[in-house]
Coordinates of C-alpha atoms in Angstrom, one line a residue:
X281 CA -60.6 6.0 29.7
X282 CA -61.5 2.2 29.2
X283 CA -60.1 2.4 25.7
X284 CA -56.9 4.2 26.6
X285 CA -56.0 1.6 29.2
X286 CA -57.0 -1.0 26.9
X287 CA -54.8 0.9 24.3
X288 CA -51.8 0.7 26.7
X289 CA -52.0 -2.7 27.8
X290 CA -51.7 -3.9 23.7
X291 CA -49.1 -1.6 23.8
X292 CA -47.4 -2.9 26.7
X293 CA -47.9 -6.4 25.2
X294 CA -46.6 -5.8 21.8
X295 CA -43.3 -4.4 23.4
X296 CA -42.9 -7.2 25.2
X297 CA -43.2 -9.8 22.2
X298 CA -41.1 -7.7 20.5
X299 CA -38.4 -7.4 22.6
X300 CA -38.7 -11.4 23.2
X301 CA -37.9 -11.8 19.5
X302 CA -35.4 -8.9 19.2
X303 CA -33.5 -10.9 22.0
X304 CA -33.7 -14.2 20.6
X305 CA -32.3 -12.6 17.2
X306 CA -29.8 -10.9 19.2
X307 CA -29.1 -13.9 21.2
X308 CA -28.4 -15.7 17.6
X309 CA -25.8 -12.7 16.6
X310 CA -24.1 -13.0 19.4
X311 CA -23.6 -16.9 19.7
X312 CA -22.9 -17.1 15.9
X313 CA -20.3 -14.1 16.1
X314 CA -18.9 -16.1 18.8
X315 CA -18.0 -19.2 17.3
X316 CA -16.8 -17.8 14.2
X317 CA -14.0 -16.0 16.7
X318 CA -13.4 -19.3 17.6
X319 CA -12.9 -20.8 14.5
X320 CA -11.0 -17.4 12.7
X321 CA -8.7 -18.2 16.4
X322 CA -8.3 -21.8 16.2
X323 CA -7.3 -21.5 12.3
X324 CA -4.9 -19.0 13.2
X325 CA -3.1 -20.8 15.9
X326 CA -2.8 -24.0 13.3
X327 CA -1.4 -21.5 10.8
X328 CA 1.1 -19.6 12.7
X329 CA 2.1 -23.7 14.7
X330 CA 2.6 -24.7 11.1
X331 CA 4.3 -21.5 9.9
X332 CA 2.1 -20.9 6.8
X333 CA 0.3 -17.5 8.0
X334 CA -3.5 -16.7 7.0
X335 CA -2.5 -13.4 4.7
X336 CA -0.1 -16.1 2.7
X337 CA -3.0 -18.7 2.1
X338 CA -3.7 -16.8 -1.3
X339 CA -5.6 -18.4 -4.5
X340 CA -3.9 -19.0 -7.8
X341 CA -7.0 -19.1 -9.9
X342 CA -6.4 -15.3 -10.8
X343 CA -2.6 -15.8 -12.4
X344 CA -2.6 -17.3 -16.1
X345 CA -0.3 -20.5 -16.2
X346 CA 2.0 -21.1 -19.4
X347 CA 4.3 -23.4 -19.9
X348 CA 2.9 -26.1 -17.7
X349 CA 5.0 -29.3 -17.8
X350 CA 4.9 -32.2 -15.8
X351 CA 7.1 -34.1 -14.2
X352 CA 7.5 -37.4 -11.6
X353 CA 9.6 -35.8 -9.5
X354 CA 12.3 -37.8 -7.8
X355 CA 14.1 -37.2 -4.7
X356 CA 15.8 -38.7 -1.8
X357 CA 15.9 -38.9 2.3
X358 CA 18.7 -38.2 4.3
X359 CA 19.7 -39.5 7.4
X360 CA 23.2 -40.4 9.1
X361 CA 23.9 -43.3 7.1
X362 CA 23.1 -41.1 3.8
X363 CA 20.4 -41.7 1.8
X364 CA 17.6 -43.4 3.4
X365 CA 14.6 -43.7 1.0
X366 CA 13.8 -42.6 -2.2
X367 CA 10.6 -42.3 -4.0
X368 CA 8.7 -39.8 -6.4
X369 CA 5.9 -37.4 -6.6
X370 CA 4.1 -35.6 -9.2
X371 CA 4.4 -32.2 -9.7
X372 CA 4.2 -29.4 -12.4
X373 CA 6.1 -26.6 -13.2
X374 CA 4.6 -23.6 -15.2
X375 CA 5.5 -19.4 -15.8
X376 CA 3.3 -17.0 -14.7
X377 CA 4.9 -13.7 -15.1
X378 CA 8.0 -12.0 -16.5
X379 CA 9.6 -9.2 -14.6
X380 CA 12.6 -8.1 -16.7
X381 CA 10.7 -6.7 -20.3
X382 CA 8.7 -3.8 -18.1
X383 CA 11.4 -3.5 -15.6
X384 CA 14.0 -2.9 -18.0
X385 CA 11.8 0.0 -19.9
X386 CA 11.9 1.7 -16.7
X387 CA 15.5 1.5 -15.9
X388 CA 16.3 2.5 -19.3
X389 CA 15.0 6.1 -18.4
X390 CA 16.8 5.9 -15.2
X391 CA 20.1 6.4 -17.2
X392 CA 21.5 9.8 -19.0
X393 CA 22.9 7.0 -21.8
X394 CA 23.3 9.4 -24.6
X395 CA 26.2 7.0 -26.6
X396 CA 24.0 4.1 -25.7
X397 CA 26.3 1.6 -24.5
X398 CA 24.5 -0.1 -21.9
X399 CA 23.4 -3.5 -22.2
X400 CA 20.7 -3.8 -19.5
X401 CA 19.9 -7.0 -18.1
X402 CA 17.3 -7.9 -15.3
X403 CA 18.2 -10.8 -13.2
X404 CA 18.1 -12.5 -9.8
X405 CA 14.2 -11.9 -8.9
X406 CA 14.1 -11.6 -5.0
X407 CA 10.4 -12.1 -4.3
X408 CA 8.7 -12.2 -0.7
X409 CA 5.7 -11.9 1.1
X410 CA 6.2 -7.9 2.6
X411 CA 3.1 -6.0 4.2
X412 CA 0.3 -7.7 2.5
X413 CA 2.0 -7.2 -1.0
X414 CA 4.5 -9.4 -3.1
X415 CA 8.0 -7.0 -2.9
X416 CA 10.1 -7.8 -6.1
X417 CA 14.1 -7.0 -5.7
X418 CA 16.0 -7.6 -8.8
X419 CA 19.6 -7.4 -9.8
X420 CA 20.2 -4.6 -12.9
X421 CA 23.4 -6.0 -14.5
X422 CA 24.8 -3.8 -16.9
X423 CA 26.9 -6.7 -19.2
X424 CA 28.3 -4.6 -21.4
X425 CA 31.9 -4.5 -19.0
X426 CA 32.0 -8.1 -18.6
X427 CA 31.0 -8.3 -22.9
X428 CA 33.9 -6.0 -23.4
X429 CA 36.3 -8.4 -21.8
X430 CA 35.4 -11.2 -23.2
X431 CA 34.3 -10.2 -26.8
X432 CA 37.3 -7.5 -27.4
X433 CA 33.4 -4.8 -28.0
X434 CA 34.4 -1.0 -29.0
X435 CA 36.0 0.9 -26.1
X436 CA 33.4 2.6 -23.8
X437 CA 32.1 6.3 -24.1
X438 CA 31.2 6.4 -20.0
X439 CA 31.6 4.5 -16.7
X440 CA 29.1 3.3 -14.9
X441 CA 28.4 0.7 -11.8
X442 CA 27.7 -2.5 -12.9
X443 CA 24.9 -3.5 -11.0
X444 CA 21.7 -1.9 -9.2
X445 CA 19.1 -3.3 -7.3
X446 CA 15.8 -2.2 -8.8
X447 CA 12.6 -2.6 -6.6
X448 CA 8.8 -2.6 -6.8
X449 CA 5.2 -4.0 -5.2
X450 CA 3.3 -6.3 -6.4
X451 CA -0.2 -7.7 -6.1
X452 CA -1.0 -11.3 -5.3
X453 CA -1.5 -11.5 -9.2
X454 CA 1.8 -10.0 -9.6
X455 CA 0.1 -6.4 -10.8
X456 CA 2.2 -3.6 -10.1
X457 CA 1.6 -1.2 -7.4
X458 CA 3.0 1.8 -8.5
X459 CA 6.3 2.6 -9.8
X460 CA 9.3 1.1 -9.1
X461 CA 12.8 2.6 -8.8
X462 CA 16.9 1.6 -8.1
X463 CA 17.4 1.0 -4.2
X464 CA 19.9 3.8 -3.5
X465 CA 22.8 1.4 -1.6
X466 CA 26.6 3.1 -2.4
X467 CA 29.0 1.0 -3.5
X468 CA 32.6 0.9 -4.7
X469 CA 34.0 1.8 -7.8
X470 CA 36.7 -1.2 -8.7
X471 CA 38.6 0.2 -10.7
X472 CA 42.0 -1.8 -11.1
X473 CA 40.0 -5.2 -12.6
X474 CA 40.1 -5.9 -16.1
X475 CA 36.7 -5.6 -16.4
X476 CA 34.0 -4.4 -13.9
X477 CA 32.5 -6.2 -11.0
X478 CA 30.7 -3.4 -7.8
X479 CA 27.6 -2.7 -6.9
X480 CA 25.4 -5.4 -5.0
X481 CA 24.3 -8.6 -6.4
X482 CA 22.2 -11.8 -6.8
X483 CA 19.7 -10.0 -3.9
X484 CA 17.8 -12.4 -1.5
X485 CA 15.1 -11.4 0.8
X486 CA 14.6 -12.4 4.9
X487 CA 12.0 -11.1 7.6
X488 CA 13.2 -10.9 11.4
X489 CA 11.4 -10.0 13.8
X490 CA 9.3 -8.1 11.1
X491 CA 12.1 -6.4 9.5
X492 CA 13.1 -6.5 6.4
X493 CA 16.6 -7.5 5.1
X494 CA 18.0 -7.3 2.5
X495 CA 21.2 -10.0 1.8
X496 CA 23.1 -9.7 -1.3
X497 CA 27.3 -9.7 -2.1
X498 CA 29.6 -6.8 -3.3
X499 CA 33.2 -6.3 -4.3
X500 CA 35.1 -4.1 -2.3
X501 CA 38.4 -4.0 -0.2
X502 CA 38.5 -6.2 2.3
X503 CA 40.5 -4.4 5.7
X504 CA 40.4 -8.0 7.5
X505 CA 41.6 -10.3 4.6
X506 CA 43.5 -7.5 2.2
X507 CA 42.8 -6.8 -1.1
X508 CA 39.4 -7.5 -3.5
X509 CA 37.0 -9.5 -2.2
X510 CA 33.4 -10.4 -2.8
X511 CA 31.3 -10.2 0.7
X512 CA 28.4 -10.8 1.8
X513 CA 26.1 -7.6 3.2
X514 CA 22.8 -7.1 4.5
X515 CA 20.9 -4.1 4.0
X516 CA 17.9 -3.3 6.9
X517 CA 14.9 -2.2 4.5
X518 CA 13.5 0.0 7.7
X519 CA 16.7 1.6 8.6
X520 CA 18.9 1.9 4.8
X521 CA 21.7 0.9 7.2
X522 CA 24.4 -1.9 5.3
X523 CA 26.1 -4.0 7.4
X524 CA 28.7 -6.2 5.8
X525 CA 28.8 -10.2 7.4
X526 CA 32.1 -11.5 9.3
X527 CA 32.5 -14.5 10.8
X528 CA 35.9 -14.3 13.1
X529 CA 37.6 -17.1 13.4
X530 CA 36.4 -18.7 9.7
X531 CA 38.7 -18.4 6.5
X532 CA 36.7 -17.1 3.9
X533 CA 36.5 -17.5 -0.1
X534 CA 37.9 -14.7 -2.9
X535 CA 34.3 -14.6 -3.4
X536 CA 31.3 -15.5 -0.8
X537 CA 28.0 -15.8 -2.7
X538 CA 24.9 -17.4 -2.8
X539 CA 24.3 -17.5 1.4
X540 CA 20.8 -18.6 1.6
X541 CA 18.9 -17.0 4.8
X542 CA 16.4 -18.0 7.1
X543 CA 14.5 -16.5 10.2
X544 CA 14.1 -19.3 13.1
X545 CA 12.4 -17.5 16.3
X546 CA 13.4 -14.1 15.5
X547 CA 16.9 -14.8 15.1
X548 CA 19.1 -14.6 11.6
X549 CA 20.9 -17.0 10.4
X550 CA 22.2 -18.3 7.2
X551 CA 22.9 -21.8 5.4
X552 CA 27.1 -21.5 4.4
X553 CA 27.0 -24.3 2.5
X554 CA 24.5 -27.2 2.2
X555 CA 27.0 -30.2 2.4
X556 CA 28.2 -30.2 4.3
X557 CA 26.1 -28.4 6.2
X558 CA 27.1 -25.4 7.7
X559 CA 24.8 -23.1 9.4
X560 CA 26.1 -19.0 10.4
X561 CA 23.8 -17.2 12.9
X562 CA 24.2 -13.5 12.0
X563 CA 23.3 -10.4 14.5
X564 CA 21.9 -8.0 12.5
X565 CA 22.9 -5.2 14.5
X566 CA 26.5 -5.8 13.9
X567 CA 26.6 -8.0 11.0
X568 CA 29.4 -10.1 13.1
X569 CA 28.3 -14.0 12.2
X570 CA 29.6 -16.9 14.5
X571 CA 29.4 -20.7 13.1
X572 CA 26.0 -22.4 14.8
X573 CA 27.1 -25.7 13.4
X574 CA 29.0 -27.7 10.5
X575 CA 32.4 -27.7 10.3
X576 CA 35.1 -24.5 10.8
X577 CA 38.1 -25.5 8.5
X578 CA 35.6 -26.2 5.3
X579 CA 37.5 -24.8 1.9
X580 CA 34.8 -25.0 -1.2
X581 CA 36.2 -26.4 -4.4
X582 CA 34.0 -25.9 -7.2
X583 CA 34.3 -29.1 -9.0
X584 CA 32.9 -30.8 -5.6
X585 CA 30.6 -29.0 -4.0
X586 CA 27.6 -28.9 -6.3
X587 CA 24.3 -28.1 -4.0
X588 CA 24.4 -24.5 -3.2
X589 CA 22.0 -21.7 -2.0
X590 CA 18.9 -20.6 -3.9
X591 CA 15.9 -19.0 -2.6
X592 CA 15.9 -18.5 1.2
X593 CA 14.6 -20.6 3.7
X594 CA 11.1 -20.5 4.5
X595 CA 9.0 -22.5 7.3
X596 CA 6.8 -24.6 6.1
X597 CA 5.6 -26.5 8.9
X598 CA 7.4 -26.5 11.9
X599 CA 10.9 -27.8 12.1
X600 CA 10.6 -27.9 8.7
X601 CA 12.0 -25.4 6.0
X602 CA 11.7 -25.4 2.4
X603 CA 13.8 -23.8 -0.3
X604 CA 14.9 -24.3 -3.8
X605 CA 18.7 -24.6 -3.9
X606 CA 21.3 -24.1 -7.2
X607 CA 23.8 -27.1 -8.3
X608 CA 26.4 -26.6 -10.8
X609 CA 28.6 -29.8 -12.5
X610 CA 32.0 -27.9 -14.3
X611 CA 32.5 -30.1 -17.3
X612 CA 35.2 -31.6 -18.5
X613 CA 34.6 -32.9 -21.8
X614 CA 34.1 -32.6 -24.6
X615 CA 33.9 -28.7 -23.7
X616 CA 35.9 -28.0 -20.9
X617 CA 35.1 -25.6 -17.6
X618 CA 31.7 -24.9 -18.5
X619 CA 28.9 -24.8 -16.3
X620 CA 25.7 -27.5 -16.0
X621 CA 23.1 -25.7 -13.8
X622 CA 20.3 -27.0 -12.3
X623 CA 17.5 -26.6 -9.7
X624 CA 16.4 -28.6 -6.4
X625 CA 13.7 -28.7 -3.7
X626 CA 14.9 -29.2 -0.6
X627 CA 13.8 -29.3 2.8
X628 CA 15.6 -29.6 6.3
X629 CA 14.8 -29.3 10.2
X630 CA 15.9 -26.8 12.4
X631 CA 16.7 -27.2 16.1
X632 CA 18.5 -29.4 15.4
X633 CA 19.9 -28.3 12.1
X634 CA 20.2 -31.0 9.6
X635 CA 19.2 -31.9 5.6
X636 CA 16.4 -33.8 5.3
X637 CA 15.4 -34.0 1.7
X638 CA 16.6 -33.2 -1.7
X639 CA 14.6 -33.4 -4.6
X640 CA 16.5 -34.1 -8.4
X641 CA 16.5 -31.8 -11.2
X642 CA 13.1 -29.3 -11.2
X643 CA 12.2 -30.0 -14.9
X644 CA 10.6 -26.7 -16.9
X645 CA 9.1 -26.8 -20.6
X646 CA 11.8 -26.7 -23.1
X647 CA 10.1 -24.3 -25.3
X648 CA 10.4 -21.7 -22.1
X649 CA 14.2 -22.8 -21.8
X650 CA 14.8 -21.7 -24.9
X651 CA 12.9 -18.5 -25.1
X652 CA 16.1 -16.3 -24.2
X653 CA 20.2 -17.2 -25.2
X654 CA 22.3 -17.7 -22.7
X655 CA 24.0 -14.8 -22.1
X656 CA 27.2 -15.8 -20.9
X657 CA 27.6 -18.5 -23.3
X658 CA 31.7 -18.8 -22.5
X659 CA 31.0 -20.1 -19.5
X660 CA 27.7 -21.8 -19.7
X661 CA 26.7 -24.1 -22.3
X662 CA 23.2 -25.1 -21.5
X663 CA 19.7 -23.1 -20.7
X664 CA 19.2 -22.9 -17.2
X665 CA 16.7 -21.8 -14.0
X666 CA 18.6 -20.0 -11.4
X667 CA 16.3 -19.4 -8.2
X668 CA 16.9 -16.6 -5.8
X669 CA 13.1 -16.1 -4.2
X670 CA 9.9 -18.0 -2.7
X671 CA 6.6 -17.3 -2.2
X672 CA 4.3 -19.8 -0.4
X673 CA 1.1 -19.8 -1.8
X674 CA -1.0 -22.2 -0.1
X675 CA 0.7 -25.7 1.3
X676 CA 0.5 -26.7 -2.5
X677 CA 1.6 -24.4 -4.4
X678 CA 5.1 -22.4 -4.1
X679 CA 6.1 -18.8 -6.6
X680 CA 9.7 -19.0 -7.4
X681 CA 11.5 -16.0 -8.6
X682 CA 14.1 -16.6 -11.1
X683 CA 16.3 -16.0 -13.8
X684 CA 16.4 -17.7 -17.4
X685 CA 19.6 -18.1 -18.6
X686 CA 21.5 -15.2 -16.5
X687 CA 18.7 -12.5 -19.2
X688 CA 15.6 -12.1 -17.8
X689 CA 13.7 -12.7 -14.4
X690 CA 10.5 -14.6 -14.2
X691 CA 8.2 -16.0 -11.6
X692 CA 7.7 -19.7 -11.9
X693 CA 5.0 -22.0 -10.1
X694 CA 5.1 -25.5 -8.9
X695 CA 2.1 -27.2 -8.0
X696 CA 2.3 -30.6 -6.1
X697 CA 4.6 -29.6 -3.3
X698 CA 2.1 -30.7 -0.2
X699 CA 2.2 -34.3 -1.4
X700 CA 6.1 -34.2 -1.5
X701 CA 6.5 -32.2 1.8
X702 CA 3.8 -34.5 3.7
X703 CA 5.3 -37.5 2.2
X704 CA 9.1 -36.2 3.6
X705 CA 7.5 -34.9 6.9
X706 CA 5.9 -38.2 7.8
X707 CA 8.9 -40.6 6.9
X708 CA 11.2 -38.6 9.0
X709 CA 9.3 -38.7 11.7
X710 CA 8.6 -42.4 11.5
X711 CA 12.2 -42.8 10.9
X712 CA 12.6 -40.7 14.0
X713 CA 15.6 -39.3 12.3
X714 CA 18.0 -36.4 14.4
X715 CA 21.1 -36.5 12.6
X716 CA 22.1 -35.3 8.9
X717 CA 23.9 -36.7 6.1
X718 CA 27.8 -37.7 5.8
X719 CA 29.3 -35.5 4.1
X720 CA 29.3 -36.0 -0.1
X721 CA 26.1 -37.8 0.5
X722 CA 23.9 -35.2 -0.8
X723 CA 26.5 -33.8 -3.6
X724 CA 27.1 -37.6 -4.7
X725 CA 23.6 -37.7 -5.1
X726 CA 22.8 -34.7 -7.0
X727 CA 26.1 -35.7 -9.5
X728 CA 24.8 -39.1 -10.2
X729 CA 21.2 -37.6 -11.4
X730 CA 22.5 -34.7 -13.3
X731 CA 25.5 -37.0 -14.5
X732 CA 22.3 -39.5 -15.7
X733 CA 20.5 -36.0 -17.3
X734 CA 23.8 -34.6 -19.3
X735 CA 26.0 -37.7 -20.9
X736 CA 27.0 -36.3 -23.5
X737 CA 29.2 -34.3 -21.0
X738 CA 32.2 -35.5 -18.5
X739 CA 32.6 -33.7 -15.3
X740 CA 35.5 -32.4 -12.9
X741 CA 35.8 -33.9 -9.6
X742 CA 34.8 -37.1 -10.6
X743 CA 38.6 -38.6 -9.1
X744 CA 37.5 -37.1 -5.7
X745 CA 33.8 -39.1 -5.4
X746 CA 35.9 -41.9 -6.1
X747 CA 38.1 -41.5 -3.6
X748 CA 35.6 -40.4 -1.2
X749 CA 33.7 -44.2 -2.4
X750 CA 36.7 -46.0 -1.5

């Protein structure tokens, strides 16, 4: 009985020290679980303050880089009185993938083509952050229409619509997920123009409120203004519902492209025209727009107004919004009416709306220029990056979805961009700068640097910066 009891009280004793050390490990768990909630919290809240979410922080190692090429990039500060400082950064451009070559063997199949008279091109890469995955949409432009025009081609066996929108996941790597396939939106048949121009175009990619749109342009007849007219649609990715964008009141182009959009606080709106700068806010319900601010009475002329929409906007640390916008210089001699494109970083502040910074020309490797003609080379005569999508990668680094030379989309990557955006950031704010540009400012100083790039060329428009100088 002595030894049972003696039995028990070891027993007794060994629980004890056990369950002494079993809550002092626990006690460990629980206080280390607890401050990496705070830490997972308090990183999250600086995230979403600064508008670059956790899921979008993603490492580059994985992606192979080619075509690295350096550059001091320049760029300017804008303020009321125009530009306010100017100064350079380092940065370096490089390609990491080409969409078109396996896109295009997958539309090819798409199409009954027995006479084979398509001439497929992929173009305008619309790239975005969408569900944890990278969602590619990409204009199909079949050029053999606008080839027929120009270069008097053999009649053509069938009709088809000139342009699709063709659509696929990614990886972070930019790996396909599956198949991809040609976004079913109807369009018009035109008909009565000498050479085609229907389906939707030049895509561009916007999350509100955690929807999806889509924003692109399409010819059609116009009941409000009359006759053919290039609009402006969005198409709600949820939904397949197309609303096409009015603004009452405002006088619009034959042709209104290249709107460049951007969610602030779960409202759409859209950049008209960057200088001046005119800003729509769109309800996505209706697709009825009404002018949030800029000018009401603004008529583009195309051998002025040289910054235009790229990518769309997104937030890259609140006010602030990045993007990399178009510019176009129509020469003058010694070819005449041909186009100089270029690409631009640039940044502005919402709430107020106003420009704050404009970077010169984005610089790629030449060898990469030239790895594709350009394919409308009546109207443009030099290789060229045209941007249409952006992907934040980490503060650094920013994925640009583009096409080469209106042939084939790729994804391009510039590295450098926190030392330009913290540079911008903190001299606007020690400027303590609320009010935008003058108008011409910002074209003035885009024309000057691409004037500086291209002299072997004149330009249009150069009577009316003169003017304007005066």
């Amino acid at each position: 009985m002595t030894r049972i009891k003696s039995m028990l009280r070891l027993c007794d004793w060994g629980t004890k020290r056990l369950y002494r050390r079993f809550s002092v490990v626990y006690g460990v768990f629980v206080l280390l679980l607890f401050c990496s909630s705070v830490v997972l919290y308090r990183t999250l809240l600086w995230s979403n303050r600064n508008g670059i979410y956790h899921r979008r922080m993603r490492k580059t190692e994985n992606t192979k880089e080619h075509y690295n090429f350096e550059q001091d990039l320049s760029g300017a500060l804008f303020g009321a009185k125009g530009v306010l400082e100017r100064f350079t950064s380092p940065v370096t451009t490089s390609v990491i993938h080409e969409f078109s070559r396996d896109v295009l063997t997958s539309v090819r199949k798409m199409f009954p083509d027995d006479y084979k008279d398509n001439v497929y091109r992929a173009t305008a890469p619309a790239i975005t952050w969408y569900n944890n995955e990278i969602l590619l949409v990409q204009r199909i432009w079949l050029s053999q229409f606008e080839y027929a025009q120009f270069y008097k081609t053999k009649k053509l066996t069938n009709t088809w619509q000139e342009n699709y929108l063709y659509t696929q996941f990614f990886d972070e790597d930019y790996k396909p997920l599956g198949r991809g396939s040609i976004l079913g939106i109807p369009s018009t048949i035109n008909l009565d123009f000498s050479y085609r121009s229907d389906g939707p175009m030049d895509p561009r990619l916007v999350l509100v409120n955690k929807t999806l749109y889509i924003s692109f342009h399409m010819w059609a007849y116009d009941k409000v203004d009359g006759g053919h007219h290039g609009r402006m649609h969005i198409w709600n990715w949820e939904d397949s519902v197309v609303k096409k964008l009015r603004v009452p009141g405002m006088s619009m182009a034959h042709v209104e492209i290249n709107w460049s959009p951007l969610d602030v606080n779960g409202t759409l709106y859209f950049i008209y025209t960057l200088d001046p700068l005119i800003i729509l806010q769109c309800a996505t319900l209706t697709g009825f727009c009404k002018i949030e601010s800029g000018p009401t009475d603004y008529k583009f002329q195309y051998a002025r107004d040289h910054l235009r929409g790229g990518t769309s906007f997104i937030q890259y640390q609140w006010p602030y919004y990045i993007s990399v916008a178009h510019s176009v210089l129509v020469t003058e001699a010694p070819q005449n009416n041909y186009g100089i494109y270029t690409s631009h970083l640039v940044m502005i502040a919402v709430n107020p709306f106003r420009i704050v910074y404009v970077s010169s020309s984005l610089k790629f490797h030449p060898d990469f220029l030239a790895s594709y003609p350009v394919a409308r080379p009546y109207s443009q005569i030099k290789p060229f990056v045209f941007p249409v999508g952006l992907v934040l990668r980490n503060p650094d680094v920013i994925d640009i979805g583009a096409h080469l030379n209106d042939n084939s989309g790729f994804v391009l990557r510039m590295r450098g961009l926190k030392q330009v955006a913290s540079k911008v950031m903190a001299l606007d704010k020690h400027l303590k700068t609320t009010t935008g540009p003058p108008h011409l400012a910002v074209n003035r100083y885009i024309r000057q640097h691409v004037m500086k790039s291209f002299r072997e060329f004149t330009f249009q428009g150069e009577n009316i910066y003169r003017k304007s100088s005066q």
